[in-house]
Short mmCIF file of C-alpha atoms and ligand atoms in Angstrom, two decimals:
data_model
loop_
_atom_site.label_atom_id
_atom_site.label_comp_id
_atom_site.label_asym_id
_atom_site.label_seq_id
_atom_site.Cartn_x
_atom_site.Cartn_y
_atom_site.Cartn_z
CA UNK A 1 -25.42 134.03 20.27
CA UNK A 2 -26.12 132.46 16.94
CA UNK A 3 -29.75 131.67 15.66
CA UNK A 4 -30.95 128.31 16.76
CA UNK A 5 -31.53 126.15 13.57
CA UNK A 6 -34.89 124.75 12.84
CA UNK A 7 -34.20 121.38 11.76
CA UNK A 8 -36.65 120.48 9.01
CA UNK A 9 -35.20 116.87 8.58
CA UNK A 10 -35.75 115.92 12.15
CA UNK A 11 -39.10 117.29 12.02
CA UNK A 12 -39.88 115.47 8.80
CA UNK A 13 -38.58 112.17 10.04
CA UNK A 14 -40.83 112.38 13.23
CA UNK A 15 -43.89 113.27 10.78
CA UNK A 16 -43.15 110.38 8.66
CA UNK A 17 -43.12 108.07 11.47
CA UNK A 18 -46.54 109.37 12.52
CA UNK A 19 -47.79 108.75 8.98
CA UNK A 20 -46.40 105.38 8.77
CA UNK A 21 -48.19 104.28 12.16
CA UNK A 22 -51.40 105.86 11.09
CA UNK A 23 -51.27 104.29 7.58
CA UNK A 24 -50.91 100.83 9.19
CA UNK A 25 -53.78 101.38 11.22
CA UNK A 26 -55.98 102.65 8.43
CA UNK A 27 -54.71 99.55 6.32
CA UNK A 28 -55.62 97.14 9.36
CA UNK A 29 -59.38 98.19 9.05
CA UNK A 30 -59.11 96.92 5.40
CA UNK A 31 -59.30 100.70 3.99
CA UNK A 32 -56.66 101.51 1.26
CA UNK A 33 -54.22 104.38 0.66
CA UNK A 34 -53.52 104.80 -3.01
CA UNK A 35 -51.65 107.89 -4.43
CA UNK A 36 -51.66 108.44 -8.34
CA UNK A 37 -48.81 110.83 -9.64
CA UNK A 38 -49.32 112.04 -12.94
CA UNK A 39 -46.32 112.72 -15.24
CA UNK A 40 -46.78 114.32 -18.61
CA UNK A 41 -44.09 113.75 -20.94
CA UNK A 42 -40.44 112.35 -20.11
CA UNK A 43 -38.64 114.75 -17.77
CA UNK A 44 -35.63 113.22 -16.26
CA UNK A 45 -35.78 115.29 -13.32
CA UNK A 46 -39.37 114.57 -12.66
CA UNK A 47 -38.55 110.91 -12.99
CA UNK A 48 -35.95 110.96 -10.32
CA UNK A 49 -38.61 112.73 -8.16
CA UNK A 50 -41.12 110.21 -8.82
CA UNK A 51 -38.90 107.29 -8.10
CA UNK A 52 -38.14 109.00 -4.93
CA UNK A 53 -41.67 109.43 -4.00
CA UNK A 54 -42.57 105.76 -4.96
CA UNK A 55 -39.84 104.58 -2.65
CA UNK A 56 -41.15 106.69 0.35
CA UNK A 57 -44.78 105.85 0.02
CA UNK A 58 -43.49 102.07 -0.24
CA UNK A 59 -41.69 102.48 3.16
CA UNK A 60 -44.72 103.98 4.69
CA UNK A 61 -47.11 101.50 3.51
CA UNK A 62 -48.63 103.85 1.11
CA UNK A 63 -49.64 102.45 -2.45
CA UNK A 64 -48.19 104.80 -5.23
CA UNK A 65 -48.57 104.57 -9.17
CA UNK A 66 -47.03 106.58 -11.64
CA UNK A 67 -49.37 107.61 -14.49
CA UNK A 68 -47.23 108.50 -17.57
CA UNK A 69 -48.82 110.30 -20.32
CA UNK A 70 -47.52 111.32 -23.66
CA UNK A 71 -46.09 114.74 -24.01
CA UNK A 72 -48.50 115.64 -26.62
CA UNK A 73 -51.81 114.77 -24.80
CA UNK A 74 -54.56 117.42 -25.23
CA UNK A 75 -55.98 119.36 -22.55
CA UNK A 76 -59.33 117.75 -22.59
CA UNK A 77 -57.72 114.25 -22.71
CA UNK A 78 -55.69 115.02 -19.54
CA UNK A 79 -58.84 116.41 -17.89
CA UNK A 80 -60.58 113.30 -18.78
CA UNK A 81 -57.64 111.05 -17.06
CA UNK A 82 -57.86 113.28 -13.92
CA UNK A 83 -61.80 112.74 -13.97
CA UNK A 84 -61.39 108.90 -14.25
CA UNK A 85 -58.95 109.24 -11.20
CA UNK A 86 -61.63 111.08 -9.22
CA UNK A 87 -64.19 108.76 -10.03
CA UNK A 88 -62.07 105.58 -9.40
CA UNK A 89 -62.89 104.61 -5.71
CA UNK A 90 -59.53 102.62 -5.17
CA UNK A 91 -57.52 106.02 -5.77
CA UNK A 92 -57.28 108.02 -2.78
CA UNK A 93 -54.96 110.76 -3.55
CA UNK A 94 -53.83 112.57 -6.76
CA UNK A 95 -50.89 114.80 -8.04
CA UNK A 96 -49.72 116.05 -10.94
CA UNK A 97 -45.98 116.90 -11.64
CA UNK A 98 -45.07 120.18 -12.74
CA UNK A 99 -43.87 121.90 -15.13
CA UNK A 100 -46.60 120.49 -17.79
CA UNK A 101 -45.49 120.88 -21.21
CA UNK A 102 -46.31 124.54 -22.79
CA UNK A 103 -49.55 123.63 -24.55
CA UNK A 104 -51.10 122.61 -21.39
CA UNK A 105 -52.90 125.05 -18.91
CA UNK A 106 -51.27 124.31 -15.54
CA UNK A 107 -54.37 126.07 -13.49
CA UNK A 108 -57.03 124.28 -15.79
CA UNK A 109 -55.21 121.02 -14.89
CA UNK A 110 -55.17 121.80 -11.19
CA UNK A 111 -58.90 122.74 -11.32
CA UNK A 112 -59.59 119.19 -12.64
CA UNK A 113 -57.83 117.25 -9.48
CA UNK A 114 -60.54 116.25 -7.32
CA UNK A 115 -60.83 118.49 -4.12
CA UNK A 116 -60.79 115.77 -1.63
CA UNK A 117 -57.99 113.81 -3.38
CA UNK A 118 -55.91 116.68 -4.25
CA UNK A 119 -52.72 115.82 -1.87
CA UNK A 120 -50.77 118.82 -2.83
CA UNK A 121 -53.61 121.30 -1.97
CA UNK A 122 -53.28 123.00 -5.34
CA UNK A 123 -56.72 122.92 -6.57
CA UNK A 124 -57.77 126.64 -6.50
CA UNK A 125 -60.68 125.59 -4.26
CA UNK A 126 -58.22 124.12 -1.77
CA UNK A 127 -56.37 127.25 -1.69
CA UNK A 128 -59.31 129.25 -1.54
CA UNK A 129 -60.53 127.30 1.53
CA UNK A 130 -57.77 128.68 3.20
CA UNK A 131 -59.29 132.00 3.24
CA UNK A 132 -62.25 130.51 5.47
CA UNK A 133 -59.65 128.96 7.90
CA UNK A 134 -60.92 125.42 7.50
CA UNK A 135 -58.76 124.07 4.87
CA UNK A 136 -59.71 120.69 3.27
CA UNK A 137 -56.30 120.12 2.03
CA UNK A 138 -54.00 123.03 2.61
CA UNK A 139 -50.91 123.62 0.03
CA UNK A 140 -47.89 121.66 1.53
CA UNK A 141 -45.12 124.62 1.59
CA UNK A 142 -47.70 126.58 3.55
CA UNK A 143 -48.40 123.96 6.19
CA UNK A 144 -44.67 123.27 6.38
CA UNK A 145 -43.94 126.99 6.97
CA UNK A 146 -46.50 127.21 9.80
CA UNK A 147 -45.24 123.79 11.47
CA UNK A 148 -41.75 125.10 11.31
CA UNK A 149 -42.57 128.18 13.01
CA UNK A 150 -44.73 126.55 15.64
CA UNK A 151 -41.93 124.50 16.58
CA UNK A 152 -40.23 127.46 18.06
CA UNK A 153 -42.90 128.14 20.42
CA UNK A 154 -42.89 131.83 19.47
CA UNK A 155 -46.58 132.70 19.63
CA UNK A 156 -48.11 133.84 16.31
CA UNK A 157 -51.12 135.39 17.94
CA UNK A 158 -50.40 139.10 17.61
CA UNK A 159 -47.02 138.43 16.14
CA UNK A 160 -45.66 140.80 13.33
CA UNK A 161 -45.19 138.59 10.36
CA UNK A 162 -43.69 139.52 6.99
CA UNK A 163 -44.04 137.35 4.11
CA UNK A 164 -41.76 137.99 1.27
CA UNK A 165 -42.96 136.62 -2.27
CA UNK A 166 -46.77 136.63 -3.15
CA UNK A 167 -47.02 133.66 -5.69
CA UNK A 168 -50.29 131.75 -5.45
CA UNK A 169 -48.67 128.26 -4.48
CA UNK A 170 -46.09 129.88 -1.88
CA UNK A 171 -46.40 133.25 -0.47
CA UNK A 172 -50.37 133.90 -0.61
CA UNK A 173 -51.23 130.58 1.17
CA UNK A 174 -48.64 131.03 3.60
CA UNK A 175 -49.74 134.67 4.50
CA UNK A 176 -53.44 133.42 4.82
CA UNK A 177 -52.45 130.40 7.12
CA UNK A 178 -50.78 132.81 9.28
CA UNK A 179 -53.29 135.42 9.26
CA UNK A 180 -55.59 132.71 10.50
CA UNK A 181 -53.43 132.20 13.34
CA UNK A 182 -53.97 135.62 14.22
CA UNK A 183 -50.71 137.09 13.27
CA UNK A 184 -50.31 140.65 11.78
CA UNK A 185 -49.33 139.74 8.27
CA UNK A 186 -47.54 142.01 5.76
CA UNK A 187 -47.22 140.35 2.37
CA UNK A 188 -44.39 141.78 0.04
CA UNK A 189 -43.84 141.36 -3.51
CA UNK A 190 -41.81 142.68 -6.46
CA UNK A 191 -43.58 146.21 -6.11
CA UNK A 192 -42.76 146.91 -2.48
CA UNK A 193 -41.12 150.00 -2.27
CA UNK A 194 -38.75 149.40 0.67
CA UNK A 195 -38.49 145.92 1.72
CA UNK A 196 -36.46 146.68 4.85
CA UNK A 197 -39.06 148.68 6.44
CA UNK A 198 -41.30 145.61 6.67
CA UNK A 199 -38.54 142.89 7.13
CA UNK A 200 -37.02 144.92 10.01
CA UNK A 201 -40.35 145.07 12.03
CA UNK A 202 -40.90 141.08 11.72
CA UNK A 203 -40.89 138.86 14.63
CA UNK A 204 -41.11 136.19 11.97
CA UNK A 205 -39.93 136.80 8.49
CA UNK A 206 -40.77 134.29 5.76
CA UNK A 207 -39.00 134.55 2.41
CA UNK A 208 -40.30 132.63 -0.77
CA UNK A 209 -38.89 134.44 -3.69
CA UNK A 210 -36.40 132.57 -5.74
CA UNK A 211 -33.40 135.06 -5.37
CA UNK A 212 -30.20 133.97 -3.76
CA UNK A 213 -29.03 136.35 -1.27
CA UNK A 214 -32.13 138.65 -1.21
CA UNK A 215 -32.45 138.88 2.31
CA UNK A 216 -28.98 140.03 4.43
CA UNK A 217 -28.47 140.84 8.09
CA UNK A 218 -29.80 144.42 7.66
CA UNK A 219 -33.16 143.22 6.81
CA UNK A 220 -33.56 141.38 10.23
CA UNK A 221 -35.01 142.16 13.39
CA UNK A 222 -32.66 140.87 16.19
CA UNK A 223 -34.08 137.49 17.62
CA UNK A 224 -36.51 136.93 14.73
CA UNK A 225 -37.63 133.65 13.40
CA UNK A 226 -36.48 133.36 9.73
CA UNK A 227 -37.99 130.89 7.48
CA UNK A 228 -36.25 130.44 4.15
CA UNK A 229 -38.52 128.93 1.68
CA UNK A 230 -36.32 129.60 -1.30
CA UNK A 231 -34.50 126.94 -3.43
CA UNK A 232 -31.83 128.15 -5.79
CA UNK A 233 -28.95 126.46 -7.46
CA UNK A 234 -25.84 128.51 -7.61
CA UNK A 235 -22.36 128.18 -8.82
CA UNK A 236 -19.70 127.65 -6.10
CA UNK A 237 -16.24 126.19 -5.62
CA UNK A 238 -15.35 122.51 -3.87
CA UNK A 239 -12.34 122.32 -1.44
CA UNK A 240 -10.17 121.96 -4.29
CA UNK A 241 -11.44 125.22 -6.23
CA UNK A 242 -13.21 123.28 -8.73
CA UNK A 243 -16.67 124.74 -9.79
CA UNK A 244 -19.65 122.82 -8.45
CA UNK A 245 -23.37 123.83 -8.12
CA UNK A 246 -24.72 124.15 -4.57
CA UNK A 247 -28.37 124.77 -3.40
CA UNK A 248 -28.88 127.91 -1.34
CA UNK A 249 -32.18 129.64 -0.20
CA UNK A 250 -33.07 133.37 -0.39
CA UNK A 251 -31.61 134.31 2.87
CA UNK A 252 -27.75 135.02 2.91
CA UNK A 253 -27.55 132.50 5.67
CA UNK A 254 -23.90 133.19 7.19
CA UNK A 255 -24.77 137.01 7.86
CA UNK A 256 -28.28 136.35 8.92
CA UNK A 257 -27.17 133.54 11.49
CA UNK A 258 -25.68 135.91 14.14
CA UNK A 259 -28.76 138.39 14.26
CA UNK A 260 -31.82 136.05 13.94
CA UNK A 261 -33.31 134.00 16.84
CA UNK A 262 -34.07 130.82 14.85
CA UNK A 263 -33.45 130.16 11.31
CA UNK A 264 -34.23 127.31 8.83
CA UNK A 265 -31.23 125.93 6.83
CA UNK A 266 -31.25 125.20 3.02
CA UNK A 267 -31.17 122.44 2.49
CA UNK A 268 -32.60 120.74 5.53
CA UNK A 269 -35.14 123.32 6.34
CA UNK A 270 -38.74 123.82 4.53
CA UNK A 271 -37.95 121.43 1.68
CA UNK A 272 -38.04 117.83 3.79
CA UNK A 273 -41.02 119.50 5.78
CA UNK A 274 -42.92 119.94 2.58
CA UNK A 275 -42.35 116.55 1.47
CA UNK A 276 -43.54 115.44 4.81
CA UNK A 277 -46.77 117.42 4.69
CA UNK A 278 -47.50 115.89 1.10
CA UNK A 279 -47.49 112.54 3.07
CA UNK A 280 -49.62 113.81 5.93
CA UNK A 281 -51.81 115.37 3.27
CA UNK A 282 -51.90 112.00 1.50
CA UNK A 283 -53.18 110.28 4.60
CA UNK A 284 -55.76 113.08 5.17
CA UNK A 285 -57.09 112.72 1.63
CA UNK A 286 -57.54 108.62 2.17
CA UNK A 287 -59.25 109.22 5.42
CA UNK A 288 -61.65 111.92 3.76
CA UNK A 289 -62.41 109.51 0.74
CA UNK A 290 -63.08 106.77 3.18
CA UNK A 291 -65.39 109.24 5.09
CA UNK A 292 -63.42 108.86 8.40
CA UNK A 293 -62.89 112.62 8.38
CA UNK A 294 -65.06 115.57 7.54
CA UNK A 295 -63.64 118.36 4.84
CA UNK A 296 -65.25 120.95 7.30
P1 NAP B 1 -42.77 132.47 -8.06
O1 NAP B 1 -43.88 131.81 -8.78
O2 NAP B 1 -41.60 132.78 -8.86
O3 NAP B 1 -43.16 133.60 -6.84
C1 NAP B 1 -42.21 134.53 -6.53
C2 NAP B 1 -42.68 135.57 -5.97
O4 NAP B 1 -41.64 136.49 -5.38
C3 NAP B 1 -43.58 136.65 -6.89
O5 NAP B 1 -44.80 136.91 -6.14
C4 NAP B 1 -42.63 137.84 -7.16
O6 NAP B 1 -43.41 138.88 -7.53
C5 NAP B 1 -42.06 137.80 -5.79
N1 NAP B 1 -40.77 138.68 -6.08
C6 NAP B 1 -39.69 138.70 -6.95
N2 NAP B 1 -38.78 139.32 -6.78
C7 NAP B 1 -38.87 139.70 -5.42
C8 NAP B 1 -38.35 140.98 -4.71
N3 NAP B 1 -37.10 141.46 -5.29
N4 NAP B 1 -38.81 141.33 -3.56
C9 NAP B 1 -40.07 140.86 -3.08
N5 NAP B 1 -40.81 139.72 -3.86
C10 NAP B 1 -40.29 139.50 -5.02
O7 NAP B 1 -41.97 131.21 -7.06
P2 NAP B 1 -42.79 130.32 -5.97
O8 NAP B 1 -42.96 129.13 -6.78
O9 NAP B 1 -43.51 131.03 -5.22
O10 NAP B 1 -41.30 129.87 -5.35
C11 NAP B 1 -40.38 130.89 -4.71
C12 NAP B 1 -39.14 130.21 -4.13
O11 NAP B 1 -39.25 129.15 -2.94
C13 NAP B 1 -38.41 129.41 -5.25
O12 NAP B 1 -37.06 129.54 -4.97
C14 NAP B 1 -39.07 127.99 -5.06
O13 NAP B 1 -37.89 126.93 -5.56
C15 NAP B 1 -39.08 127.82 -3.82
N6 NAP B 1 -40.03 126.79 -3.23
C16 NAP B 1 -39.58 125.91 -2.42
C17 NAP B 1 -40.49 125.09 -1.74
C18 NAP B 1 -40.17 124.10 -0.80
O14 NAP B 1 -40.56 123.16 -0.71
N7 NAP B 1 -38.95 124.29 -0.16
C19 NAP B 1 -41.67 124.87 -2.14
C20 NAP B 1 -42.27 125.97 -3.18
C21 NAP B 1 -41.36 126.83 -3.60
P3 NAP B 1 -43.74 138.88 -9.12
O15 NAP B 1 -44.53 137.49 -9.45
O16 NAP B 1 -44.68 140.07 -9.31
O17 NAP B 1 -42.52 138.86 -9.85
#
């Protein structure tokens, strides 16, 4: 029997409805939700993303502002802008579009995002809190991954989980959140000697690398939950044989489908859930700023 699809779009839609309801309840008490997205320079792709974000926030009753800054802004000026947003009591959420121009330091910039307003959970302090299991605001992709796994009802406590890819923004926080849920977690990276040894024992396999086709059927334990975080644009042909680009994950979906028990598609799996987690975090940040919830 082929694997069951874990439908990130359906789950994300349900989370958005919940966020819309919670946002309406907050607004009724007279408290605001205001997300400010910072965009340095003039990237058309980031602009499209920001426009989509603005529409989504508007639909959910969340005020959204885009703060556009000049490409040649200095690091100290950018830090000062972030400090100003941190101090502004009308702003409840802050995010910075990446990538930044090469002369700016991403980590220094993320340090400058107020910890309580950091809706993407990218401030190293927020990533660090994952270690202590009492996240203030956790990284969106890691939250999305955990929710997708939990939707299968496969118990995480005691499960063998292998995470492939060890970046600060995806693989490592995912591994930490799953460790908190008492799974036995193996974290694989570029120097892992034999990936198959670790992937084949996994009840849950999470792949966050950025290499299409890295994981094929022979990597999979039959019946495993497979979460594909990767997003890759690859060349393909349309039905008329014309060259087109399509989006695929890191998992060779057609070969893994008959072996796995559950699998996330790409697109339509982790991607929409990561966006939904950003919205959930935006609500959490507003509640933290308004002191309706405690950080710990
Ligand atoms: P990244 O910073 O490039 O990290 C990739 C990680 O994979 C690194 O730890 C790298 O090790 C490791 N790696 C490289 N080749 C490997 C191999 N053959 N075997 C095992 N590990 C290997 O990328 P990222 O930001 O974590 O993103 C990973 C993928 O997830 C990308 O496709 C990205 O687009 C996607 N992504 C999706 C979402 C979403 O919402 N769906 C969110 C974030 C990221 P080294 O650093 O040592 O090379």
